PDB file of C-alpha atoms and ligand atoms in Angstrom:
ATOM      1  CA  MET A   1       0.070   0.161  -0.282  1.00  0.00           C
ATOM      2  CA  THR A   2       1.091   3.668  -0.991  1.00  0.00           C
ATOM      3  CA  SER A   3       2.162   5.556   1.878  1.00  0.00           C
ATOM      4  CA  PHE A   4       0.752   9.289   2.375  1.00  0.00           C
ATOM      5  CA  LYS A   5       4.335  10.947   2.407  1.00  0.00           C
ATOM      6  CA  GLU A   6       4.733   8.613  -1.454  1.00  0.00           C
ATOM      7  CA  THR A   7       1.570   9.865  -2.707  1.00  0.00           C
ATOM      8  CA  LEU A   8       2.626  13.853  -1.610  1.00  0.00           C
ATOM      9  CA  THR A   9       6.072  12.924  -3.372  1.00  0.00           C
ATOM     10  CA  GLU A  10       4.124  11.809  -6.675  1.00  0.00           C
ATOM     11  CA  ASN A  11       2.419  14.708  -6.570  1.00  0.00           C
ATOM     12  CA  ALA A  12       4.904  16.842  -6.287  1.00  0.00           C
ATOM     13  CA  ARG A  13       6.929  15.320  -9.031  1.00  0.00           C
ATOM     14  CA  ILE A  14       3.395  15.899 -10.981  1.00  0.00           C
ATOM     15  CA  VAL A  15       3.519  20.111 -10.564  1.00  0.00           C
ATOM     16  CA  THR A  16       6.713  20.080 -10.852  1.00  0.00           C
ATOM     17  CA  GLU A  17       6.723  19.304 -14.112  1.00  0.00           C
ATOM     18  CA  GLU A  18       3.712  21.243 -15.176  1.00  0.00           C
ATOM     19  CA  LEU A  19       6.636  24.567 -13.508  1.00  0.00           C
ATOM     20  CA  ASP A  20       8.657  23.546 -15.640  1.00  0.00           C
ATOM     21  CA  ARG A  21       7.291  23.726 -18.495  1.00  0.00           C
ATOM     22  CA  LEU A  22       5.626  26.548 -18.118  1.00  0.00           C
ATOM     23  CA  LEU A  23       8.322  28.485 -16.878  1.00  0.00           C
ATOM     24  CA  PRO A  24      11.269  27.212 -19.546  1.00  0.00           C
ATOM     25  CA  LEU A  25      14.631  28.758 -19.117  1.00  0.00           C
ATOM     26  CA  GLU A  26      14.943  31.647 -21.487  1.00  0.00           C
ATOM     27  CA  ASP A  27      17.560  33.012 -23.692  1.00  0.00           C
ATOM     28  CA  GLY A  28      19.049  36.865 -24.063  1.00  0.00           C
ATOM     29  CA  ALA A  29      17.942  39.621 -21.767  1.00  0.00           C
ATOM     30  CA  GLU A  30      15.580  37.106 -19.819  1.00  0.00           C
ATOM     31  CA  ALA A  31      17.641  34.781 -18.853  1.00  0.00           C
ATOM     32  CA  ARG A  32      19.082  35.450 -15.517  1.00  0.00           C
ATOM     33  CA  LEU A  33      15.296  36.252 -14.997  1.00  0.00           C
ATOM     34  CA  MET A  34      14.244  33.219 -15.577  1.00  0.00           C
ATOM     35  CA  GLU A  35      16.980  31.100 -13.718  1.00  0.00           C
ATOM     36  CA  ALA A  36      15.905  33.032 -10.736  1.00  0.00           C
ATOM     37  CA  VAL A  37      12.221  32.456 -11.212  1.00  0.00           C
ATOM     38  CA  ARG A  38      13.447  28.370 -11.080  1.00  0.00           C
ATOM     39  CA  TYR A  39      15.681  28.751  -8.687  1.00  0.00           C
ATOM     40  CA  ALA A  40      13.077  29.584  -6.414  1.00  0.00           C
ATOM     41  CA  THR A  41      10.495  27.294  -7.760  1.00  0.00           C
ATOM     42  CA  LEU A  42      11.417  24.155  -8.909  1.00  0.00           C
ATOM     43  CA  SER A  43      13.481  23.615  -5.286  1.00  0.00           C
ATOM     44  CA  ALA A  44      12.346  21.072  -3.180  1.00  0.00           C
ATOM     45  CA  GLY A  45       9.231  22.226  -1.829  1.00  0.00           C
ATOM     46  CA  LYS A  46       6.092  20.149   0.186  1.00  0.00           C
ATOM     47  CA  ARG A  47       4.106  21.363  -2.438  1.00  0.00           C
ATOM     48  CA  ILE A  48       1.031  21.542  -0.208  1.00  0.00           C
ATOM     49  CA  ARG A  49      -1.415  24.367  -1.493  1.00  0.00           C
ATOM     50  CA  PRO A  50      -0.857  22.318  -4.884  1.00  0.00           C
ATOM     51  CA  PHE A  51      -1.774  19.393  -2.964  1.00  0.00           C
ATOM     52  CA  LEU A  52      -5.058  21.261  -1.853  1.00  0.00           C
ATOM     53  CA  VAL A  53      -6.092  21.954  -5.630  1.00  0.00           C
ATOM     54  CA  MET A  54      -5.257  18.197  -7.260  1.00  0.00           C
ATOM     55  CA  ASN A  55      -7.091  17.092  -4.310  1.00  0.00           C
ATOM     56  CA  SER A  56     -10.570  19.209  -4.352  1.00  0.00           C
ATOM     57  CA  ALA A  57     -10.338  19.063  -7.370  1.00  0.00           C
ATOM     58  CA  HIS A  58     -10.203  15.521  -7.638  1.00  0.00           C
ATOM     59  CA  LEU A  59     -14.003  15.371  -5.678  1.00  0.00           C
ATOM     60  CA  PHE A  60     -15.508  16.764  -8.366  1.00  0.00           C
ATOM     61  CA  ASN A  61     -14.082  14.579 -11.315  1.00  0.00           C
ATOM     62  CA  VAL A  62     -11.814  17.626 -12.540  1.00  0.00           C
ATOM     63  CA  SER A  63      -9.391  16.848 -15.560  1.00  0.00           C
ATOM     64  CA  LYS A  64      -5.972  16.145 -14.278  1.00  0.00           C
ATOM     65  CA  GLU A  65      -5.070  18.580 -17.105  1.00  0.00           C
ATOM     66  CA  SER A  66      -6.915  21.253 -15.884  1.00  0.00           C
ATOM     67  CA  ALA A  67      -5.951  20.649 -11.995  1.00  0.00           C
ATOM     68  CA  VAL A  68      -1.942  20.840 -12.639  1.00  0.00           C
ATOM     69  CA  ARG A  69      -2.277  24.604 -13.747  1.00  0.00           C
ATOM     70  CA  VAL A  70      -4.102  25.607 -10.912  1.00  0.00           C
ATOM     71  CA  ALA A  71      -2.095  23.469  -8.564  1.00  0.00           C
ATOM     72  CA  ALA A  72       1.010  25.180 -10.754  1.00  0.00           C
ATOM     73  CA  ALA A  73      -0.142  28.779 -10.716  1.00  0.00           C
ATOM     74  CA  VAL A  74      -0.778  28.613  -6.679  1.00  0.00           C
ATOM     75  CA  GLU A  75       2.364  27.207  -5.703  1.00  0.00           C
ATOM     76  CA  MET A  76       3.974  30.382  -8.176  1.00  0.00           C
ATOM     77  CA  VAL A  77       2.056  32.793  -6.045  1.00  0.00           C
ATOM     78  CA  HIS A  78       3.114  30.454  -2.878  1.00  0.00           C
ATOM     79  CA  CYS A  79       6.612  30.888  -4.410  1.00  0.00           C
ATOM     80  CA  TYR A  80       6.365  34.505  -4.788  1.00  0.00           C
ATOM     81  CA  SER A  81       5.764  34.781  -1.648  1.00  0.00           C
ATOM     82  CA  LEU A  82       8.514  32.926   0.190  1.00  0.00           C
ATOM     83  CA  VAL A  83      10.849  35.231  -1.905  1.00  0.00           C
ATOM     84  CA  HIS A  84       9.922  38.492  -1.278  1.00  0.00           C
ATOM     85  CA  ASP A  85       9.118  37.344   2.660  1.00  0.00           C
ATOM     86  CA  ASP A  86      12.564  36.404   2.402  1.00  0.00           C
ATOM     87  CA  LEU A  87      14.316  40.124   0.907  1.00  0.00           C
ATOM     88  CA  PRO A  88      16.005  42.042   4.154  1.00  0.00           C
ATOM     89  CA  ALA A  89      13.499  44.950   3.509  1.00  0.00           C
ATOM     90  CA  MET A  90      11.004  41.880   5.067  1.00  0.00           C
ATOM     91  CA  ASP A  91      12.374  39.014   7.322  1.00  0.00           C
ATOM     92  CA  ASP A  92      15.827  39.283   6.333  1.00  0.00           C
ATOM     93  CA  ASP A  93      16.154  35.560   5.643  1.00  0.00           C
ATOM     94  CA  GLU A  94      19.730  33.459   3.966  1.00  0.00           C
ATOM     95  CA  LEU A  95      18.341  30.076   4.490  1.00  0.00           C
ATOM     96  CA  ARG A  96      14.939  28.886   2.430  1.00  0.00           C
ATOM     97  CA  ARG A  97      13.806  25.349   1.041  1.00  0.00           C
ATOM     98  CA  GLY A  98      17.463  24.306   2.574  1.00  0.00           C
ATOM     99  CA  GLN A  99      19.469  26.337   0.116  1.00  0.00           C
ATOM    100  CA  PRO A 100      20.563  30.181   0.224  1.00  0.00           C
ATOM    101  CA  THR A 101      17.694  32.515  -0.172  1.00  0.00           C
ATOM    102  CA  CYS A 102      16.760  34.025  -3.920  1.00  0.00           C
ATOM    103  CA  HIS A 103      18.644  37.053  -3.410  1.00  0.00           C
ATOM    104  CA  VAL A 104      21.491  35.433  -1.828  1.00  0.00           C
ATOM    105  CA  ARG A 105      21.854  34.215  -5.275  1.00  0.00           C
ATOM    106  CA  PHE A 106      20.697  36.456  -7.445  1.00  0.00           C
ATOM    107  CA  GLY A 107      20.568  39.699  -5.743  1.00  0.00           C
ATOM    108  CA  GLU A 108      17.858  41.236  -5.145  1.00  0.00           C
ATOM    109  CA  ALA A 109      16.741  43.321  -7.466  1.00  0.00           C
ATOM    110  CA  ALA A 110      16.619  40.032  -9.335  1.00  0.00           C
ATOM    111  CA  ALA A 111      15.008  38.457  -6.483  1.00  0.00           C
ATOM    112  CA  ILE A 112      12.074  41.054  -6.464  1.00  0.00           C
ATOM    113  CA  LEU A 113      11.831  40.873 -10.082  1.00  0.00           C
ATOM    114  CA  ALA A 114      11.164  36.742  -9.678  1.00  0.00           C
ATOM    115  CA  GLY A 115       8.724  37.380  -7.187  1.00  0.00           C
ATOM    116  CA  ASP A 116       6.910  40.001  -9.457  1.00  0.00           C
ATOM    117  CA  GLY A 117       6.958  37.426 -12.659  1.00  0.00           C
ATOM    118  CA  LEU A 118       5.108  34.986 -10.925  1.00  0.00           C
ATOM    119  CA  LEU A 119       2.473  36.232  -9.174  1.00  0.00           C
ATOM    120  CA  THR A 120       2.184  37.601 -12.982  1.00  0.00           C
ATOM    121  CA  LYS A 121       2.309  34.433 -14.878  1.00  0.00           C
ATOM    122  CA  ALA A 122       0.199  32.775 -12.036  1.00  0.00           C
ATOM    123  CA  PHE A 123      -2.535  34.609 -13.308  1.00  0.00           C
ATOM    124  CA  GLY A 124      -1.842  34.136 -16.733  1.00  0.00           C
ATOM    125  CA  VAL A 125      -1.704  30.585 -16.433  1.00  0.00           C
ATOM    126  CA  LEU A 126      -5.753  30.721 -14.859  1.00  0.00           C
ATOM    127  CA  ALA A 127      -7.307  33.091 -17.030  1.00  0.00           C
ATOM    128  CA  ASP A 128      -5.716  30.581 -19.862  1.00  0.00           C
ATOM    129  CA  GLU A 129      -7.905  29.050 -22.344  1.00  0.00           C
ATOM    130  CA  PRO A 130      -5.992  25.450 -21.360  1.00  0.00           C
ATOM    131  CA  THR A 131      -6.976  25.580 -17.544  1.00  0.00           C
ATOM    132  CA  HIS A 132     -10.879  25.951 -18.387  1.00  0.00           C
ATOM    133  CA  SER A 133     -12.764  25.118 -21.507  1.00  0.00           C
ATOM    134  CA  ASP A 134     -15.402  27.708 -19.474  1.00  0.00           C
ATOM    135  CA  PRO A 135     -14.704  31.578 -19.711  1.00  0.00           C
ATOM    136  CA  LYS A 136     -16.903  32.437 -16.075  1.00  0.00           C
ATOM    137  CA  VAL A 137     -15.159  29.338 -14.499  1.00  0.00           C
ATOM    138  CA  ARG A 138     -11.582  30.973 -15.493  1.00  0.00           C
ATOM    139  CA  GLY A 139     -12.886  34.322 -14.335  1.00  0.00           C
ATOM    140  CA  GLU A 140     -13.805  32.776 -11.180  1.00  0.00           C
ATOM    141  CA  LEU A 141     -10.834  31.771 -10.359  1.00  0.00           C
ATOM    142  CA  VAL A 142      -8.978  34.825 -11.325  1.00  0.00           C
ATOM    143  CA  VAL A 143     -10.800  37.059  -9.002  1.00  0.00           C
ATOM    144  CA  GLU A 144     -11.037  34.709  -6.322  1.00  0.00           C
ATOM    145  CA  MET A 145      -6.715  33.633  -6.402  1.00  0.00           C
ATOM    146  CA  SER A 146      -6.915  38.007  -6.528  1.00  0.00           C
ATOM    147  CA  HIS A 147      -9.087  38.096  -3.364  1.00  0.00           C
ATOM    148  CA  ALA A 148      -6.956  35.291  -1.049  1.00  0.00           C
ATOM    149  CA  VAL A 149      -3.495  36.721  -2.101  1.00  0.00           C
ATOM    150  CA  GLY A 150      -4.146  40.916  -2.431  1.00  0.00           C
ATOM    151  CA  ILE A 151      -4.838  43.534   0.637  1.00  0.00           C
ATOM    152  CA  GLU A 152      -7.430  41.862   2.360  1.00  0.00           C
ATOM    153  CA  GLY A 153      -5.056  38.478   1.770  1.00  0.00           C
ATOM    154  CA  MET A 154      -2.142  37.509   2.241  1.00  0.00           C
ATOM    155  CA  VAL A 155      -0.483  40.619   1.546  1.00  0.00           C
ATOM    156  CA  GLY A 156      -2.625  42.439   3.953  1.00  0.00           C
ATOM    157  CA  GLY A 157      -2.009  39.760   6.314  1.00  0.00           C
ATOM    158  CA  GLN A 158       2.111  40.167   5.728  1.00  0.00           C
ATOM    159  CA  MET A 159       2.027  43.767   6.427  1.00  0.00           C
ATOM    160  CA  LEU A 160       0.295  42.794   9.577  1.00  0.00           C
ATOM    161  CA  ASP A 161       2.976  41.374  10.345  1.00  0.00           C
ATOM    162  CA  LEU A 162       5.328  43.835   9.430  1.00  0.00           C
ATOM    163  CA  LEU A 163       3.611  46.163  12.162  1.00  0.00           C
ATOM    164  CA  ALA A 164       3.287  43.215  14.425  1.00  0.00           C
ATOM    165  CA  GLU A 165       6.603  43.418  15.264  1.00  0.00           C
ATOM    166  CA  GLU A 166       6.010  47.038  16.969  1.00  0.00           C
ATOM    167  CA  SER A 167       3.443  45.826  19.094  1.00  0.00           C
ATOM    168  CA  SER A 168       2.101  43.350  21.520  1.00  0.00           C
ATOM    169  CA  LEU A 169      -1.231  40.907  19.424  1.00  0.00           C
ATOM    170  CA  GLY A 170      -3.730  38.694  21.391  1.00  0.00           C
ATOM    171  CA  VAL A 171      -4.841  35.387  20.257  1.00  0.00           C
ATOM    172  CA  ASN A 172      -7.090  37.082  18.342  1.00  0.00           C
ATOM    173  CA  GLU A 173      -5.132  39.206  16.588  1.00  0.00           C
ATOM    174  CA  ILE A 174      -2.944  36.533  15.348  1.00  0.00           C
ATOM    175  CA  THR A 175      -5.009  34.329  14.513  1.00  0.00           C
ATOM    176  CA  ARG A 176      -6.786  37.456  12.275  1.00  0.00           C
ATOM    177  CA  LEU A 177      -3.424  37.917  10.319  1.00  0.00           C
ATOM    178  CA  GLN A 178      -2.017  34.334   9.853  1.00  0.00           C
ATOM    179  CA  ARG A 179      -5.799  33.589   8.867  1.00  0.00           C
ATOM    180  CA  LEU A 180      -5.026  36.002   6.275  1.00  0.00           C
ATOM    181  CA  LYS A 181      -1.524  36.138   5.764  1.00  0.00           C
ATOM    182  CA  THR A 182      -1.236  31.788   5.076  1.00  0.00           C
ATOM    183  CA  GLY A 183      -5.083  30.715   5.369  1.00  0.00           C
ATOM    184  CA  MET A 184      -6.655  32.610   2.787  1.00  0.00           C
ATOM    185  CA  LEU A 185      -3.962  31.186   0.280  1.00  0.00           C
ATOM    186  CA  ILE A 186      -4.804  27.499   1.522  1.00  0.00           C
ATOM    187  CA  ASP A 187      -8.307  28.216   1.012  1.00  0.00           C
ATOM    188  CA  PHE A 188      -8.025  29.232  -2.306  1.00  0.00           C
ATOM    189  CA  ALA A 189      -6.339  25.582  -3.156  1.00  0.00           C
ATOM    190  CA  CYS A 190      -9.095  24.097  -1.592  1.00  0.00           C
ATOM    191  CA  ALA A 191     -11.740  26.151  -3.368  1.00  0.00           C
ATOM    192  CA  SER A 192      -9.970  25.931  -6.943  1.00  0.00           C
ATOM    193  CA  GLY A 193     -10.962  22.862  -7.416  1.00  0.00           C
ATOM    194  CA  ALA A 194     -14.616  23.053  -6.069  1.00  0.00           C
ATOM    195  CA  ILE A 195     -14.602  26.308  -8.758  1.00  0.00           C
ATOM    196  CA  LEU A 196     -13.461  23.766 -11.346  1.00  0.00           C
ATOM    197  CA  GLY A 197     -16.225  21.093 -11.024  1.00  0.00           C
ATOM    198  CA  LYS A 198     -19.135  23.598 -10.441  1.00  0.00           C
ATOM    199  CA  ALA A 199     -19.581  22.341  -6.938  1.00  0.00           C
ATOM    200  CA  SER A 200     -22.831  22.744  -5.060  1.00  0.00           C
ATOM    201  CA  LYS A 201     -22.959  25.107  -2.034  1.00  0.00           C
ATOM    202  CA  PRO A 202     -22.566  23.038   0.910  1.00  0.00           C
ATOM    203  CA  ALA A 203     -19.856  20.862  -0.852  1.00  0.00           C
ATOM    204  CA  ARG A 204     -18.112  24.654  -0.897  1.00  0.00           C
ATOM    205  CA  HIS A 205     -19.212  25.264   2.554  1.00  0.00           C
ATOM    206  CA  ALA A 206     -18.195  22.680   3.202  1.00  0.00           C
ATOM    207  CA  LEU A 207     -14.414  22.991   1.698  1.00  0.00           C
ATOM    208  CA  HIS A 208     -14.317  25.936   3.011  1.00  0.00           C
ATOM    209  CA  ALA A 209     -14.737  25.127   6.656  1.00  0.00           C
ATOM    210  CA  TYR A 210     -11.957  22.355   6.672  1.00  0.00           C
ATOM    211  CA  ALA A 211      -9.591  24.991   4.702  1.00  0.00           C
ATOM    212  CA  HIS A 212     -10.476  27.155   7.562  1.00  0.00           C
ATOM    213  CA  ASP A 213      -8.960  24.770  10.023  1.00  0.00           C
ATOM    214  CA  LEU A 214      -6.145  23.104   8.838  1.00  0.00           C
ATOM    215  CA  GLY A 215      -4.982  26.893   7.578  1.00  0.00           C
ATOM    216  CA  LEU A 216      -4.635  27.217  11.914  1.00  0.00           C
ATOM    217  CA  ALA A 217      -3.542  24.192  12.234  1.00  0.00           C
ATOM    218  CA  PHE A 218      -0.882  24.843   9.413  1.00  0.00           C
ATOM    219  CA  GLN A 219       0.132  27.939  11.084  1.00  0.00           C
ATOM    220  CA  ILE A 220       0.245  26.444  14.968  1.00  0.00           C
ATOM    221  CA  ALA A 221       2.399  23.665  13.729  1.00  0.00           C
ATOM    222  CA  ASP A 222       5.088  25.718  11.690  1.00  0.00           C
ATOM    223  CA  ASP A 223       5.398  28.368  14.750  1.00  0.00           C
ATOM    224  CA  LEU A 224       6.015  24.698  16.425  1.00  0.00           C
ATOM    225  CA  LEU A 225       8.500  23.744  14.367  1.00  0.00           C
ATOM    226  CA  ASP A 226      10.226  27.693  14.255  1.00  0.00           C
ATOM    227  CA  VAL A 227      10.800  26.264  19.033  1.00  0.00           C
ATOM    228  CA  GLU A 228      11.173  22.858  18.436  1.00  0.00           C
ATOM    229  CA  GLY A 229      12.515  22.275  14.795  1.00  0.00           C
ATOM    230  CA  ASP A 230      16.247  21.477  13.460  1.00  0.00           C
ATOM    231  CA  GLU A 231      16.812  23.642  11.013  1.00  0.00           C
ATOM    232  CA  LYS A 232      18.621  21.326   8.476  1.00  0.00           C
ATOM    233  CA  GLU A 233      15.423  19.141   8.242  1.00  0.00           C
ATOM    234  CA  VAL A 234      13.152  22.341   8.657  1.00  0.00           C
ATOM    235  CA  GLY A 235      15.242  24.017   5.969  1.00  0.00           C
ATOM    236  CA  LYS A 236      15.311  27.495   6.951  1.00  0.00           C
ATOM    237  CA  LYS A 237      16.715  29.879  10.130  1.00  0.00           C
ATOM    238  CA  THR A 238      14.376  28.059  13.233  1.00  0.00           C
ATOM    239  CA  GLY A 239      14.181  30.410  16.616  1.00  0.00           C
ATOM    240  CA  LYS A 240      13.591  33.038  14.457  1.00  0.00           C
ATOM    241  CA  ASP A 241      10.021  34.039  16.170  1.00  0.00           C
ATOM    242  CA  ALA A 242      11.247  34.105  19.741  1.00  0.00           C
ATOM    243  CA  SER A 243      14.602  36.337  18.845  1.00  0.00           C
ATOM    244  CA  ALA A 244      12.504  38.819  17.112  1.00  0.00           C
ATOM    245  CA  GLY A 245      10.180  38.654  19.824  1.00  0.00           C
ATOM    246  CA  LYS A 246       7.293  38.321  18.184  1.00  0.00           C
ATOM    247  CA  ALA A 247       4.097  36.961  19.676  1.00  0.00           C
ATOM    248  CA  THR A 248       3.344  33.653  18.070  1.00  0.00           C
ATOM    249  CA  PHE A 249       0.700  30.934  18.894  1.00  0.00           C
ATOM    250  CA  VAL A 250       3.082  29.186  20.656  1.00  0.00           C
ATOM    251  CA  SER A 251       4.237  32.101  22.597  1.00  0.00           C
ATOM    252  CA  LEU A 252       0.514  33.478  23.802  1.00  0.00           C
ATOM    253  CA  LEU A 253      -0.592  29.433  24.645  1.00  0.00           C
ATOM    254  CA  GLY A 254       2.501  27.454  25.231  1.00  0.00           C
ATOM    255  CA  ARG A 255       4.137  24.931  23.658  1.00  0.00           C
ATOM    256  CA  GLU A 256       1.364  21.827  24.681  1.00  0.00           C
ATOM    257  CA  ARG A 257      -1.696  24.091  24.765  1.00  0.00           C
ATOM    258  CA  ALA A 258      -0.285  25.357  21.148  1.00  0.00           C
ATOM    259  CA  ARG A 259       0.786  21.774  20.070  1.00  0.00           C
ATOM    260  CA  ALA A 260      -3.457  20.421  21.573  1.00  0.00           C
ATOM    261  CA  GLN A 261      -4.364  23.094  19.482  1.00  0.00           C
ATOM    262  CA  ALA A 262      -2.843  22.482  16.354  1.00  0.00           C
ATOM    263  CA  ASP A 263      -4.401  19.043  16.765  1.00  0.00           C
ATOM    264  CA  MET A 264      -7.584  19.611  17.773  1.00  0.00           C
ATOM    265  CA  LEU A 265      -8.055  22.117  14.524  1.00  0.00           C
ATOM    266  CA  ALA A 266      -6.462  18.989  12.134  1.00  0.00           C
ATOM    267  CA  ASP A 267      -8.975  16.516  13.968  1.00  0.00           C
ATOM    268  CA  GLN A 268     -12.060  19.175  13.473  1.00  0.00           C
ATOM    269  CA  ALA A 269     -10.983  20.059   9.489  1.00  0.00           C
ATOM    270  CA  ILE A 270     -11.208  15.900   9.095  1.00  0.00           C
ATOM    271  CA  GLU A 271     -14.871  15.838  10.474  1.00  0.00           C
ATOM    272  CA  HIS A 272     -16.088  18.905   7.563  1.00  0.00           C
ATOM    273  CA  LEU A 273     -15.576  16.433   4.792  1.00  0.00           C
ATOM    274  CA  VAL A 274     -18.021  14.048   5.662  1.00  0.00           C
ATOM    275  CA  LEU A 275     -19.566  14.454   2.736  1.00  0.00           C
ATOM    276  CA  PHE A 276     -17.216  13.707   0.639  1.00  0.00           C
ATOM    277  CA  GLU A 277     -17.524   9.912   2.010  1.00  0.00           C
ATOM    278  CA  GLU A 278     -14.072   7.949   0.578  1.00  0.00           C
ATOM    279  CA  LYS A 279     -13.528  10.693  -2.249  1.00  0.00           C
ATOM    280  CA  ALA A 280     -11.516  13.158   0.168  1.00  0.00           C
ATOM    281  CA  GLU A 281      -8.689  10.197   1.903  1.00  0.00           C
ATOM    282  CA  HIS A 282      -5.817  11.944   1.051  1.00  0.00           C
ATOM    283  CA  LEU A 283      -7.567  15.349   2.718  1.00  0.00           C
ATOM    284  CA  ARG A 284      -8.013  13.857   6.096  1.00  0.00           C
ATOM    285  CA  GLU A 285      -4.425  12.353   5.790  1.00  0.00           C
ATOM    286  CA  LEU A 286      -2.843  15.862   4.753  1.00  0.00           C
ATOM    287  CA  ALA A 287      -4.603  17.011   7.861  1.00  0.00           C
ATOM    288  CA  LYS A 288      -2.643  14.364   9.689  1.00  0.00           C
ATOM    289  CA  PHE A 289       1.228  14.971   8.264  1.00  0.00           C
ATOM    290  CA  VAL A 290       0.682  18.784   8.320  1.00  0.00           C
ATOM    291  CA  VAL A 291       0.211  18.697  11.654  1.00  0.00           C
ATOM    292  CA  SER A 292       3.088  15.736  12.187  1.00  0.00           C
ATOM    293  CA  ARG A 293       5.824  17.102   9.785  1.00  0.00           C
ATOM    294  CA  ARG A 294       8.876  18.141  10.806  1.00  0.00           C
ATOM    295  CA  ALA A 295       9.299  20.434   7.911  1.00  0.00           C
TER     296      ALA A 295
HETATM  297  C1  LIG B 301       3.741  38.854   0.113  1.00  0.00           C
HETATM  298  C2  LIG B 301       5.998  39.142   0.955  1.00  0.00           C
HETATM  299  C3  LIG B 301       4.630  38.711   0.813  1.00  0.00           C
HETATM  300  C4  LIG B 301       4.172  37.344   1.509  1.00  0.00           C
HETATM  301  C5  LIG B 301       3.211  36.399   1.966  1.00  0.00           C
HETATM  302  C6  LIG B 301       3.561  33.824   3.296  1.00  0.00           C
HETATM  303  C7  LIG B 301       3.619  35.056   3.227  1.00  0.00           C
HETATM  304  C8  LIG B 301       3.654  36.058   3.526  1.00  0.00           C
HETATM  305  C9  LIG B 301       5.307  34.487   3.364  1.00  0.00           C
HETATM  306  C10 LIG B 301       5.539  33.533   3.571  1.00  0.00           C
HETATM  307  C11 LIG B 301       6.575  33.668   5.024  1.00  0.00           C
HETATM  308  C12 LIG B 301       6.391  32.856   5.531  1.00  0.00           C
HETATM  309  C13 LIG B 301       7.631  31.534   6.973  1.00  0.00           C
HETATM  310  C14 LIG B 301       5.332  32.073   6.429  1.00  0.00           C
HETATM  311  C15 LIG B 301       4.999  31.437   6.940  1.00  0.00           C
HETATM  312  C16 LIG B 301       4.342  30.585   7.009  1.00  0.00           C
HETATM  313  C17 LIG B 301       4.802  29.534   5.537  1.00  0.00           C
HETATM  314  C18 LIG B 301       4.297  30.018   4.590  1.00  0.00           C
HETATM  315  C19 LIG B 301       5.472  28.694   5.466  1.00  0.00           C
HETATM  316  C20 LIG B 301       6.090  28.402   4.047  1.00  0.00           C
HETATM  317  O1  LIG B 301       5.137  27.082   4.094  1.00  0.00           O
HETATM  318  P1  LIG B 301       5.698  25.352   3.485  1.00  0.00           P
HETATM  319  O2  LIG B 301       5.901  25.088   4.756  1.00  0.00           O
HETATM  320  O3  LIG B 301       6.849  25.576   2.243  1.00  0.00           O
HETATM  321  O4  LIG B 301       3.922  25.222   2.779  1.00  0.00           O
HETATM  322  P2  LIG B 301       7.029  24.998   1.662  1.00  0.00           P
HETATM  323  O5  LIG B 301       8.492  25.326   0.887  1.00  0.00           O
HETATM  324  O6  LIG B 301       7.507  23.506   1.546  1.00  0.00           O
HETATM  325  O7  LIG B 301       6.450  24.939   0.434  1.00  0.00           O
END
């Protein structure tokens, strides 16, 4: 029987192949930019968000050709956010996915442009005809992605995060910040399968509820890894939140309560999937993986 880790790895391979195809090396003036784009994107990420796209699409019998394009677009946006988040003006990190960050390897200007290029390309992929034969579906994908990652979503959450260094936030404020910063892209990844499959309202609500709890569980697990994780295994610098004096779920709740909260949210996420019966098995396993991962 295939283990969940093998399923995740196989999915990552398929999505990485699609990214490789959508982001080809260029000749001439763009060569250096594409090298930076590919360096940031084809690196060894877990590909959790693309996994959510592929498996939410599976619930509604969406073709793999459509789903993998959306999965690649979501990963492009995620990689852009990592590249920009690592910049000196933001988190100023030197290690990501076990390798030097994009700006360390290619310089700041190229890293900014690589992020810009990835974000723009992602919207192009969603809007392009091979993604879905119905232009209304493609339009919905574009609008929902824009909502998830723009000012009222990920970018807004990043701003709150930067401001948080100068103030002491409580659990409710951290929850809102993380919901915007990491939760909304996870939400879009889950919603995209339902959009592609023109799913019913109850199915969309169930996936939204799953994504909400999974996103928070993911973030608490990320906070725990920053405290407990091994730098080599995690592939990025750990202990950063504490040294920056940043409030996190772990600093506010303590490790034990934070762990219990993450486990409770993962269980709750799984309960929202009852409607999908055995078709949602991979999504259930992902919720368990997210809170038990070591990287
Ligand atoms: C728009 C500049 C900008 C930032 C947006 C999402 C985000 C804010 C920044 C990403 C940086 C970060 C470390 C966020 C915390 C949680 C998180 C998203 C971790 C990385 O995701 P994983 O664990 O990473 O899925 P891999 O490398 O496996 O893809």
